[in-house]
CSV table of C-alpha atoms and ligand atoms in Angstrom, one decimal:
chain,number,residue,atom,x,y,z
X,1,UNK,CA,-8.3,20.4,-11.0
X,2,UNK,CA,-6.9,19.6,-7.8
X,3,UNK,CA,-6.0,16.0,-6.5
X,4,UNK,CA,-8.5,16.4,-4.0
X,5,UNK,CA,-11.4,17.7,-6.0
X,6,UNK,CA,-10.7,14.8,-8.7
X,7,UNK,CA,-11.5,12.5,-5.7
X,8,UNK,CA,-15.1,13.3,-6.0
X,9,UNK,CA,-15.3,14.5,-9.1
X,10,UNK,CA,-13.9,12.2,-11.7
X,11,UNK,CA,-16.5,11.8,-14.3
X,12,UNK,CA,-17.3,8.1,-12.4
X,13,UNK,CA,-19.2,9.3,-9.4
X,14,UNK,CA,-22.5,9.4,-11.1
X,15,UNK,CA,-24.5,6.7,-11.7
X,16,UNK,CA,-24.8,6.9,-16.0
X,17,UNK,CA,-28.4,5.4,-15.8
X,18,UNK,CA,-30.2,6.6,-12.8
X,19,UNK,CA,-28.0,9.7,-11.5
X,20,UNK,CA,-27.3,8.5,-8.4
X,21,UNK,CA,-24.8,10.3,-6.5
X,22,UNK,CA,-23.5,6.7,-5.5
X,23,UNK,CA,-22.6,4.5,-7.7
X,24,UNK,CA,-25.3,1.6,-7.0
X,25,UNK,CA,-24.8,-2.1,-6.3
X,26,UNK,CA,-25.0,-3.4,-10.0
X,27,UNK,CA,-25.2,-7.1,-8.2
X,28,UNK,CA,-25.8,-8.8,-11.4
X,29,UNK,CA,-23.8,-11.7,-13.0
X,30,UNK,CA,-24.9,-11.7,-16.1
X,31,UNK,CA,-26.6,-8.8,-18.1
X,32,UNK,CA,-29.4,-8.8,-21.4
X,33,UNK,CA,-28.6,-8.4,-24.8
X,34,UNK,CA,-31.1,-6.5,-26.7
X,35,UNK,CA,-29.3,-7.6,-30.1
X,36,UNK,CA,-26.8,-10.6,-30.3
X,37,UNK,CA,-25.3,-9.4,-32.9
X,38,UNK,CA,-24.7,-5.9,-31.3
X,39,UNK,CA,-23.3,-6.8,-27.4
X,40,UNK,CA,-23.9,-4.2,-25.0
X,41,UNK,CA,-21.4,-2.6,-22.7
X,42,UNK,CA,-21.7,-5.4,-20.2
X,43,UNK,CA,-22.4,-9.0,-20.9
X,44,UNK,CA,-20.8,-10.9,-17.8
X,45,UNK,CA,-19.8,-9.6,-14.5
X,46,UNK,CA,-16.0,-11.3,-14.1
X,47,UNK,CA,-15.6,-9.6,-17.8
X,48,UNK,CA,-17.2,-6.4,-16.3
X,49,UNK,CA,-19.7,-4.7,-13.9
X,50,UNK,CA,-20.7,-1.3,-13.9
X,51,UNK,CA,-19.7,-1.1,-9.8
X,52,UNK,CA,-16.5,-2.2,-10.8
X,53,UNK,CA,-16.4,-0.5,-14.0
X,54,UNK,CA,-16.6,3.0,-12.0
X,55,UNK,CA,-13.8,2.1,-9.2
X,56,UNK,CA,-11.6,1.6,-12.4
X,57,UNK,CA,-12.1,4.1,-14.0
X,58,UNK,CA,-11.6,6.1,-11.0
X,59,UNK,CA,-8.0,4.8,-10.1
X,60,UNK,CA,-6.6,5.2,-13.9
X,61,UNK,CA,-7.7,8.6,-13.5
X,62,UNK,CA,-6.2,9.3,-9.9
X,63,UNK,CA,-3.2,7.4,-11.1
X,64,UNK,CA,-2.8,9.1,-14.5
X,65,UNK,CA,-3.3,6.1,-16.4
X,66,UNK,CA,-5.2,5.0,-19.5
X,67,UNK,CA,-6.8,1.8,-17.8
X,68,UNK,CA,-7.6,0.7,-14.2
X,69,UNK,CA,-8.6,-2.7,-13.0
X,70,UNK,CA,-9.9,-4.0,-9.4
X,71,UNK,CA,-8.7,-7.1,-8.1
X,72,UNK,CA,-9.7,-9.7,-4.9
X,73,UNK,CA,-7.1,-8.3,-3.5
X,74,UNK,CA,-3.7,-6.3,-3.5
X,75,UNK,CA,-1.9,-10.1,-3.7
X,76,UNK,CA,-4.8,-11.2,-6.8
X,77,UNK,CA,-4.1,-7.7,-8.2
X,78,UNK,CA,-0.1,-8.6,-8.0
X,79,UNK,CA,0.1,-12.1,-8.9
X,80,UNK,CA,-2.2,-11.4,-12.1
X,81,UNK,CA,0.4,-8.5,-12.9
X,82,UNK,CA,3.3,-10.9,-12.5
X,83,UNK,CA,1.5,-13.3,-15.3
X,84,UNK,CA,2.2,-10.5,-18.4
X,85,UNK,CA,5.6,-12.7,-17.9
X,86,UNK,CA,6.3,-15.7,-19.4
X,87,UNK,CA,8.8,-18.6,-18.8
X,88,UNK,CA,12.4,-17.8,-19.5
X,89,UNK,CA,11.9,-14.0,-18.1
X,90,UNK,CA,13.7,-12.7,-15.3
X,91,UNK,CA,13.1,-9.6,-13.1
X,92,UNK,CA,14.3,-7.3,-10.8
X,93,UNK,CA,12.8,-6.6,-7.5
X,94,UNK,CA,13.2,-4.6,-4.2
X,95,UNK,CA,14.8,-6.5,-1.5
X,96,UNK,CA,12.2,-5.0,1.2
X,97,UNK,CA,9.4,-6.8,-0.6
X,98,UNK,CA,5.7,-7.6,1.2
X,99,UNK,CA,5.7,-10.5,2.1
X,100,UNK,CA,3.0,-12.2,0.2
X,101,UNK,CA,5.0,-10.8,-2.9
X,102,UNK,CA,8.3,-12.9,-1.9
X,103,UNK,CA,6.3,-15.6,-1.7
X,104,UNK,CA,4.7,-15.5,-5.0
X,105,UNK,CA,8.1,-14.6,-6.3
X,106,UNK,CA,10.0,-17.5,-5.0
X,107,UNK,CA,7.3,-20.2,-4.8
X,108,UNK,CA,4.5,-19.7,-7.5
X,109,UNK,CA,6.3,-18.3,-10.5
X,110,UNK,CA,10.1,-20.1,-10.4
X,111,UNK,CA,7.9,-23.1,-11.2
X,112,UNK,CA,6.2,-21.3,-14.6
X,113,UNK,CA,10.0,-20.1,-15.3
X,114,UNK,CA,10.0,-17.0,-14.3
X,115,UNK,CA,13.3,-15.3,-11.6
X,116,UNK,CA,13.4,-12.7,-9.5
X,117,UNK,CA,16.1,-11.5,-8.8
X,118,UNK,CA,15.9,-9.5,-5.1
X,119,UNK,CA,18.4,-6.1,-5.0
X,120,UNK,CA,18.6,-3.1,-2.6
X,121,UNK,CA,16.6,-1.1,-5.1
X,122,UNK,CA,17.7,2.3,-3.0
X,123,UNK,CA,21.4,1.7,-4.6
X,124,UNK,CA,20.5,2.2,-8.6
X,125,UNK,CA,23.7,1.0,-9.8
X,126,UNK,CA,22.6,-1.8,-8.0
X,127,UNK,CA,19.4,-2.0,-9.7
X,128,UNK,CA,21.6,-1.4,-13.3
X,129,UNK,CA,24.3,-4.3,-12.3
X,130,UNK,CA,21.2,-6.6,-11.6
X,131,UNK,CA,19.6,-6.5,-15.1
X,132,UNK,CA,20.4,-9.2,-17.7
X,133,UNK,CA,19.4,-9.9,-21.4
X,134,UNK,CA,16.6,-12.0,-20.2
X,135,UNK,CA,14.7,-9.1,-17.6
X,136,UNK,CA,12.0,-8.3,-18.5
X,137,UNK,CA,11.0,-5.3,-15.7
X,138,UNK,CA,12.0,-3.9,-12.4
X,139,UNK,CA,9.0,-3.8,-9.8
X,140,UNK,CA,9.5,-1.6,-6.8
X,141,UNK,CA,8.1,-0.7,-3.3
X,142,UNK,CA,8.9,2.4,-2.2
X,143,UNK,CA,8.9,3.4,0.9
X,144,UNK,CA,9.5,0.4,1.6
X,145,UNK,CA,8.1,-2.0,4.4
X,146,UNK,CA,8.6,-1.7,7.7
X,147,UNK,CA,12.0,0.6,7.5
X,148,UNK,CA,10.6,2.5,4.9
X,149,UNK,CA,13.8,3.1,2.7
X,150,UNK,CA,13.1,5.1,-0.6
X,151,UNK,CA,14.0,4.2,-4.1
X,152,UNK,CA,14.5,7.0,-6.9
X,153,UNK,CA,11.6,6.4,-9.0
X,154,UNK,CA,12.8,8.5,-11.6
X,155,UNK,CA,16.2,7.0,-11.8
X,156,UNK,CA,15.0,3.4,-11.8
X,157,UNK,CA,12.4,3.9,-14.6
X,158,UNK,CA,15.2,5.8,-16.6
X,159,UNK,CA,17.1,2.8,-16.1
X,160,UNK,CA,14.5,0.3,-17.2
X,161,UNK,CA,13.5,2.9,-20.1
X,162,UNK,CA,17.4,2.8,-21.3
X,163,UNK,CA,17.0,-1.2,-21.1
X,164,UNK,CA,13.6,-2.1,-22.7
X,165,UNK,CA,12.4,-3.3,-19.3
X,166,UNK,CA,9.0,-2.5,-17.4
X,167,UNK,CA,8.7,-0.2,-14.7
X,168,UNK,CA,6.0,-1.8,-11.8
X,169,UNK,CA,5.5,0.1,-8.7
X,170,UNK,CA,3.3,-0.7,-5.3
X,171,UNK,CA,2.2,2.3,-4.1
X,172,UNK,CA,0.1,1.0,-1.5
X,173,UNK,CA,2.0,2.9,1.4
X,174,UNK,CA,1.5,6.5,0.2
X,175,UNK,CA,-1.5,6.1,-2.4
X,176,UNK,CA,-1.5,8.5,-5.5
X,177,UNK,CA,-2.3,10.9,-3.0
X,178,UNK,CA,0.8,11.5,-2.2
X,179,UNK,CA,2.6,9.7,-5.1
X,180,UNK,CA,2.0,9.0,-8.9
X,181,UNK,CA,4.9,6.6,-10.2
X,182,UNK,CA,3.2,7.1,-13.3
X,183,UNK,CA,4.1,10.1,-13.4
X,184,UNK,CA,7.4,9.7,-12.8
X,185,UNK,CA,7.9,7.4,-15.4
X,186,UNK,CA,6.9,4.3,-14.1
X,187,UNK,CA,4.6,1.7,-16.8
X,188,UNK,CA,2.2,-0.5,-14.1
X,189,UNK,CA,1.4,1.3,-10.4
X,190,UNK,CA,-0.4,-1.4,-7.7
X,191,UNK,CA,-2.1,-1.4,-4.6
X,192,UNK,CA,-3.5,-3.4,-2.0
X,193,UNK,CA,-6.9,-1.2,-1.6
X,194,UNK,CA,-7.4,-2.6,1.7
X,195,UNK,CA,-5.0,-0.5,3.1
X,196,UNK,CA,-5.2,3.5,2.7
X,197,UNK,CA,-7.2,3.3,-0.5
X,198,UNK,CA,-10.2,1.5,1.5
X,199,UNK,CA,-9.3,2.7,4.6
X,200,UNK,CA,-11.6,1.6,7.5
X,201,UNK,CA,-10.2,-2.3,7.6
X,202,UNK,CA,-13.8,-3.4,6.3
X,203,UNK,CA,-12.5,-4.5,3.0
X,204,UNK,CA,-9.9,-6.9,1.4
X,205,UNK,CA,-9.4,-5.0,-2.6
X,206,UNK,CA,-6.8,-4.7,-4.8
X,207,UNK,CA,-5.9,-2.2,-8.0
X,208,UNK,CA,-4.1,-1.6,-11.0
X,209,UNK,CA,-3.1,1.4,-13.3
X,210,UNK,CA,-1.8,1.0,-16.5
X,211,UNK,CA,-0.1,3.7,-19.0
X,212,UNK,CA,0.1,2.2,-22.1
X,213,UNK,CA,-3.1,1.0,-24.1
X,214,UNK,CA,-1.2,-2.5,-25.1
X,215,UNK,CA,-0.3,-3.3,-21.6
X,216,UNK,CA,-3.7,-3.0,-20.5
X,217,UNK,CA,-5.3,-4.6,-23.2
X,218,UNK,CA,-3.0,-7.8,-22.2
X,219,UNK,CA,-3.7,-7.4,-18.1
X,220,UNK,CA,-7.4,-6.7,-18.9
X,221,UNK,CA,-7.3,-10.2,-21.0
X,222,UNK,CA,-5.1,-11.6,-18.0
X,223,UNK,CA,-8.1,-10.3,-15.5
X,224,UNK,CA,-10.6,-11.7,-17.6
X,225,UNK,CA,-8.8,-15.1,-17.9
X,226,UNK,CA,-7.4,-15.7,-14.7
X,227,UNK,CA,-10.8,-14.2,-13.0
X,228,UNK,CA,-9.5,-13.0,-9.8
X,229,UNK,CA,-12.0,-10.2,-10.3
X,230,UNK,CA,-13.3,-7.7,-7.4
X,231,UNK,CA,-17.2,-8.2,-6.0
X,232,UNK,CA,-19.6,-5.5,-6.2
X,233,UNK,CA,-20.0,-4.8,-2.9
X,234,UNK,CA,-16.7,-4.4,-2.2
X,235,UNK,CA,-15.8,-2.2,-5.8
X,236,UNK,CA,-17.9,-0.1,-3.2
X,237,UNK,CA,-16.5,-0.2,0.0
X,238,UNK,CA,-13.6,0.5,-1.9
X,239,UNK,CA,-14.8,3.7,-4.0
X,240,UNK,CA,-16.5,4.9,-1.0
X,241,UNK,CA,-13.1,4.8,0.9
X,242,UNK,CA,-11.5,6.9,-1.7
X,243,UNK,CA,-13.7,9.8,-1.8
X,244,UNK,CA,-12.2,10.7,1.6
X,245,UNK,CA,-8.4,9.8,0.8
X,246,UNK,CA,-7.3,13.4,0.6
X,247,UNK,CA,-9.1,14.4,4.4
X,248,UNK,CA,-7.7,10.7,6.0
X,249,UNK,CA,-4.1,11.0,4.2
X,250,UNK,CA,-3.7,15.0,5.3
X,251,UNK,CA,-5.0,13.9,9.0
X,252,UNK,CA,-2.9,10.8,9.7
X,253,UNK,CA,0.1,12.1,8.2
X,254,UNK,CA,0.4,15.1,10.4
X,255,UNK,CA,-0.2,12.8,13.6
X,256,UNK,CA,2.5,10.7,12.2
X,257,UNK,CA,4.8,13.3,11.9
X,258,UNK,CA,4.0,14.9,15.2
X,259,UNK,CA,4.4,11.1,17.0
X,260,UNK,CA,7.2,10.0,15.1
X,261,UNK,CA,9.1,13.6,16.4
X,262,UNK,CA,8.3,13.6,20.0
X,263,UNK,CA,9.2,9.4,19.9
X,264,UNK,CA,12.6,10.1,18.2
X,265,UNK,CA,13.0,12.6,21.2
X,266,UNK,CA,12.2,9.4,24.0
X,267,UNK,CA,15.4,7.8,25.1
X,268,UNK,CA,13.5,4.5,25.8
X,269,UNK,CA,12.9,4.6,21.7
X,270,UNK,CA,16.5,3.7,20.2
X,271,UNK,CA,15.2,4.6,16.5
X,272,UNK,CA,12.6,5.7,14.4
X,273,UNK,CA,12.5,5.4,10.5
X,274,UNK,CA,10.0,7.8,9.2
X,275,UNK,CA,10.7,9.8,6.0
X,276,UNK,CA,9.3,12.8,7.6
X,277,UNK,CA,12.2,13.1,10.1
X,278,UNK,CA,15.1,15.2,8.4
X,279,UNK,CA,17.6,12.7,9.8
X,280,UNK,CA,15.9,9.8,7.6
X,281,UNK,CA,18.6,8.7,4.4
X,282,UNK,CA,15.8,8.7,2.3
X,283,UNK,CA,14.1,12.3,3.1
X,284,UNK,CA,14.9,14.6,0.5
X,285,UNK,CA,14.3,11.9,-2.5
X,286,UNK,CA,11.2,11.2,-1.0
X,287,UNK,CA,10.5,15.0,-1.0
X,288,UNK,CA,11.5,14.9,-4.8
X,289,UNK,CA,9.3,12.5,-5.8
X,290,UNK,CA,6.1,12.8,-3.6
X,291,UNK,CA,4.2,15.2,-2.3
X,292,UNK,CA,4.1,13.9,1.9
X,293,UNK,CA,5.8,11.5,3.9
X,294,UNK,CA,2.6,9.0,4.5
X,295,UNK,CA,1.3,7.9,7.6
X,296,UNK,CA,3.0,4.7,8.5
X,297,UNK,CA,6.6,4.6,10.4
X,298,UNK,CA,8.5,2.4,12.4
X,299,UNK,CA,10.3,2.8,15.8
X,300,UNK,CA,13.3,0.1,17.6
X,301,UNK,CA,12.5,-0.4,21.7
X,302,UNK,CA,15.6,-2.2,21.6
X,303,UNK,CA,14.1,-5.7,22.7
X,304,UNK,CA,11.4,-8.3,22.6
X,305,UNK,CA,10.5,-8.1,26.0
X,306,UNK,CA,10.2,-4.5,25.5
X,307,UNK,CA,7.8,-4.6,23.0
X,308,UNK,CA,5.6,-7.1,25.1
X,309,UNK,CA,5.2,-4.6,27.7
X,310,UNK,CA,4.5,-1.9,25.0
X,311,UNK,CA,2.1,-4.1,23.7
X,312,UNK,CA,0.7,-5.4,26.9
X,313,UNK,CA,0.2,-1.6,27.9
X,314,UNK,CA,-1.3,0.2,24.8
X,315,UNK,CA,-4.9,1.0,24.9
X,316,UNK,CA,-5.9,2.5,21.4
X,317,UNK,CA,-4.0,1.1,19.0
X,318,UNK,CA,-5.0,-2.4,17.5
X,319,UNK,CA,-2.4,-4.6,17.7
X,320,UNK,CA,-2.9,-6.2,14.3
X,321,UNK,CA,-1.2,-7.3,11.1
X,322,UNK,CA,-2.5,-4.6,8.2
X,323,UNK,CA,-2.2,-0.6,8.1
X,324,UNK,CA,-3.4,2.0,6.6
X,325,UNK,CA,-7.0,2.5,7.9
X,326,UNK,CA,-9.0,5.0,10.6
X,327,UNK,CA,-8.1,3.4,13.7
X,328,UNK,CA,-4.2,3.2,14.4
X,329,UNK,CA,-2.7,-0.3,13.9
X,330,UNK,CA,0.8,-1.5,15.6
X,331,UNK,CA,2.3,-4.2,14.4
X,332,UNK,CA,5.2,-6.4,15.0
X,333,UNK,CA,7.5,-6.8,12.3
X,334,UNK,CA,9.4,-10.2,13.8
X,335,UNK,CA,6.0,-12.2,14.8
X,336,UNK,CA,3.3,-10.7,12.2
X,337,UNK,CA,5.2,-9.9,8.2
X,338,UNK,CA,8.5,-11.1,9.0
X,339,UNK,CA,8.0,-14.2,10.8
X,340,UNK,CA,8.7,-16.7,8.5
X,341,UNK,CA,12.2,-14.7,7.5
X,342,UNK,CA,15.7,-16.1,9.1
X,343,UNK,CA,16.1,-14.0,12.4
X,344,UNK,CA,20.1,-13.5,10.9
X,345,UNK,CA,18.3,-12.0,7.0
X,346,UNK,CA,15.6,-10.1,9.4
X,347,UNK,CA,18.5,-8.6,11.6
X,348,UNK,CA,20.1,-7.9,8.9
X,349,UNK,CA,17.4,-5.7,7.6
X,350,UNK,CA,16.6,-3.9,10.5
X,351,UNK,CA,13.9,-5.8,11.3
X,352,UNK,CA,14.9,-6.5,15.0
X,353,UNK,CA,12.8,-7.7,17.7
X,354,UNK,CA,12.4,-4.8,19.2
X,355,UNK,CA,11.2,-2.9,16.1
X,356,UNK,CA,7.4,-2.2,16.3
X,357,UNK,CA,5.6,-0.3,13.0
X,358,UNK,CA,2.6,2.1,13.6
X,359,UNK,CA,0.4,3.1,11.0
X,360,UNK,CA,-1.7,6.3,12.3
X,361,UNK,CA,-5.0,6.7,12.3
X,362,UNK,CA,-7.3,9.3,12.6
X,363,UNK,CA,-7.8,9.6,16.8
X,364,UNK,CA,-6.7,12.9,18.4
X,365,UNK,CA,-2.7,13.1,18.3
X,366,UNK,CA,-2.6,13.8,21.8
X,367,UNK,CA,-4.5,10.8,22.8
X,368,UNK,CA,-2.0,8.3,20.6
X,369,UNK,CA,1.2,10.1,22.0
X,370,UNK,CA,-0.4,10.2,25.2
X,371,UNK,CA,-1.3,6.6,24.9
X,372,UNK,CA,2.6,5.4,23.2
X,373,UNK,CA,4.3,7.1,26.0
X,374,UNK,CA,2.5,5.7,28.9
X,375,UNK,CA,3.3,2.5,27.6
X,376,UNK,CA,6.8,2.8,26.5
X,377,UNK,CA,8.1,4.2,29.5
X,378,UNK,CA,5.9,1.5,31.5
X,379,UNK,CA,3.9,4.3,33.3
X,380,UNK,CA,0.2,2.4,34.6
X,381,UNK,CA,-2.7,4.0,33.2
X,382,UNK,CA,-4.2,5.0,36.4
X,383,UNK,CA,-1.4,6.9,37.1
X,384,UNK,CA,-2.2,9.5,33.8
X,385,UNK,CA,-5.9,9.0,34.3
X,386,UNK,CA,-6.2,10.9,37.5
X,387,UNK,CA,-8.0,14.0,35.6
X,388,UNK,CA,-10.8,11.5,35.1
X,389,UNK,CA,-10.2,9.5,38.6
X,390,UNK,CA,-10.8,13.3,39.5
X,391,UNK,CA,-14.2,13.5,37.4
X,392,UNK,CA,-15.9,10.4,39.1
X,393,UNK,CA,-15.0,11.1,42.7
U,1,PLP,C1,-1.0,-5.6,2.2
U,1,PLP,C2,-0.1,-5.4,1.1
U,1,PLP,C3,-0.1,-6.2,-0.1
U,1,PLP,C4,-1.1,-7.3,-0.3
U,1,PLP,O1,-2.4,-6.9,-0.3
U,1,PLP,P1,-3.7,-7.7,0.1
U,1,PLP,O2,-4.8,-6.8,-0.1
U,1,PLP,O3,-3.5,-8.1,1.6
U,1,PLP,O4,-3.7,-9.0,-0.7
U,1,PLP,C5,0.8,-5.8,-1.1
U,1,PLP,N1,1.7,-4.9,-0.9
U,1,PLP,C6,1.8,-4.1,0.2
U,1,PLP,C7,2.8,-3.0,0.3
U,1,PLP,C8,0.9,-4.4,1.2
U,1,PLP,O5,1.0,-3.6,2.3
């Protein structure tokens, strides 16, 4: 079956007691036992709820893997990850890193004894010259955030395979959709759910896959310990997001691809880094390894000020920190995810002030080019609105 079929028919879209073609609200804590000596499926709700149950079982399926869990969020569903290490291990990890995952990384876990090492994952013999006898795994994030650089999945779980090391992947920007790290060889595949997965910025969700039965037996006693467990109500939110994944990825990808053109055609835009645009390093291994270029990229107006006016000026994108969901969201790199980075490290990284990232919804292309070129080259709406000035005279 296709990826997009398996969407809605997964074998967890039924409700097992009632047949209801949504999984209900189980919104129970605690659950009956008929025979103490026999437990039933369920006994209480941070150890497992149907709701939740379902939504798990749905992403080890779309991921490929033998287990899925559902976390308070994408940074719940990370940090509990990063606890299968213990003091004394060190690991590898991309340099263009989410934020929240730095931080976790650098200020949570040196203090339980576990390094990090931070490499430009892209490079693999990098990534090979990084590991030591005490790494333990390699976690990735590819494309990465905000100028979306690709890492070879394969190459990097071949090296972690060669080395005894664990392959972990966030895959939040292109969702197994577009790419299944399992797949490629990866062991642990994350998400923050509130992005793509969920979809319309109404819920804060995080998820895991897992390929090997061991692994998940550890990060489902790890869920169940450290309790940072998903709520019913949004184990729905978030399954009812998915079931439309394949029609909201295939729709904001092609805007994307069509905006992100026509921009790196604007000479007021100095750059854009989308892995759609054949000019991008990382196009062709991105090609290799998934099936579409996602609907996030970024584009350089060259200066702050710029991107004030820009941002002063646009009328349907939310100016927000976040992505992924069914209105269009532009962020700003220097004042929203990067803010608390050195402006020198940030520079550095091509995260200028004038760099601005766009994740595409689902309004009319036209409208959103429309919209981003009125403002970029600091035209006044009235002057493009005269068809409707025309309408109401
Ligand atoms: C948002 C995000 C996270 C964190 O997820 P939350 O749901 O906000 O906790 C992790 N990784 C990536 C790539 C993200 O975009």
């Amino acid at each position: 079956m296709k990826f997009g079929t398996r969407l809605l028919h997964n074998g967890n879209e039924i409700d097992p007691v009632t047949g209801a073609a949504s999984i209900p609200l189980y919104q129970a804590s605690t659950f009956h036992q008929e025979d103490v000596d026999q437990p039933g499926s369920f006994d209480y709700a941070r150890s497992g709820n149907p709701t939740r149950h379902a939504l798990e079982e749905t992403i080890a399926q779309l991921e490929g893997g033998c287990r899925g869990f559902a976390f308070a969020s994408g940074m719940a569903a990370i940090s509990s990850t990063l606890f299968l290490f213990s003091s004394g291990d060190h690991l590898v990890v991309s340099k263009d890193l989410y934020g929240g995952t730095f931080r976790v990384l650098t200020e949570v876990l040196p203090r339980m004894g576990i390094q990090a090492d931070f490499v430009d994952t892209t490079d693999l013999t990098a990534v090979e010259e990084a590991v030591r006898p005490d790494t333990r795994a390699i976690y990735v994030e590819t494309p990465s955030n905000p100028t979306l650089k690709v890492t070879d999945l394969r190459g990097v779980a071949d090296i972690a395979r060669r080395h005894g090391l664990t392959t972990i992947v966030d895959n939040t920007f292109l969702t197994p959709y577009f790419q299944r790290p399992l797949e490629l060889g990866a062991d642990i595949v994350i998400h923050s759910a509130t992005k793509f997965i969920g979809g319309h910025s109404d819920v804060v969700s995080g998820l895991v896959a897992v390929k090997d039965p061991a692994v998940a037996d550890r990060l489902y006693g790890l869920q169940n310990a450290l309790g940072a467990v998903l709520g019913v109500q949004d184990s729905w939110l978030t399954m009812r997001g998915l079931k439309t994944l394949a029609a909201r990825m295939e729709a904001a990808t092609t805007s994307a691809g069509r905006i992100a053109e026509a921009l790196s055609r604007n000479p007021e835009v100095k750059q854009v880094y989308y892995t759609g645009l054949p000019d991008h390093p990382g196009h062709s291994l991105q090609a290799s390894q998934a099936s579409g270029h996602g609907a996030v990229f970024s584009f350089d107006l060259g200066s702050g000020k710029k991107v004030r006016e820009v941002l002063s000026q646009v009328r349907l994108p939310i100016v927000a920190v976040s992505l992924g969901a069914v209105e269009s969201i532009l962020s700003y790199p220097a004042c929203m995810s990067h803010a608390a980075m050195p402006a020198e490290e940030r520079q550095a990284r091509g995260v200028t002030d004038g760099l601005l990232r766009l994740s595409v919804g689902l309004e009319d292309p036209d409208d959103l080019l429309e919209d981003l070129e009125r403002a970029i080259d600091g035209r006044r709406l009235l002057s493009v609105s005269s068809e409707w000035r025309a309408s109401i005279v």
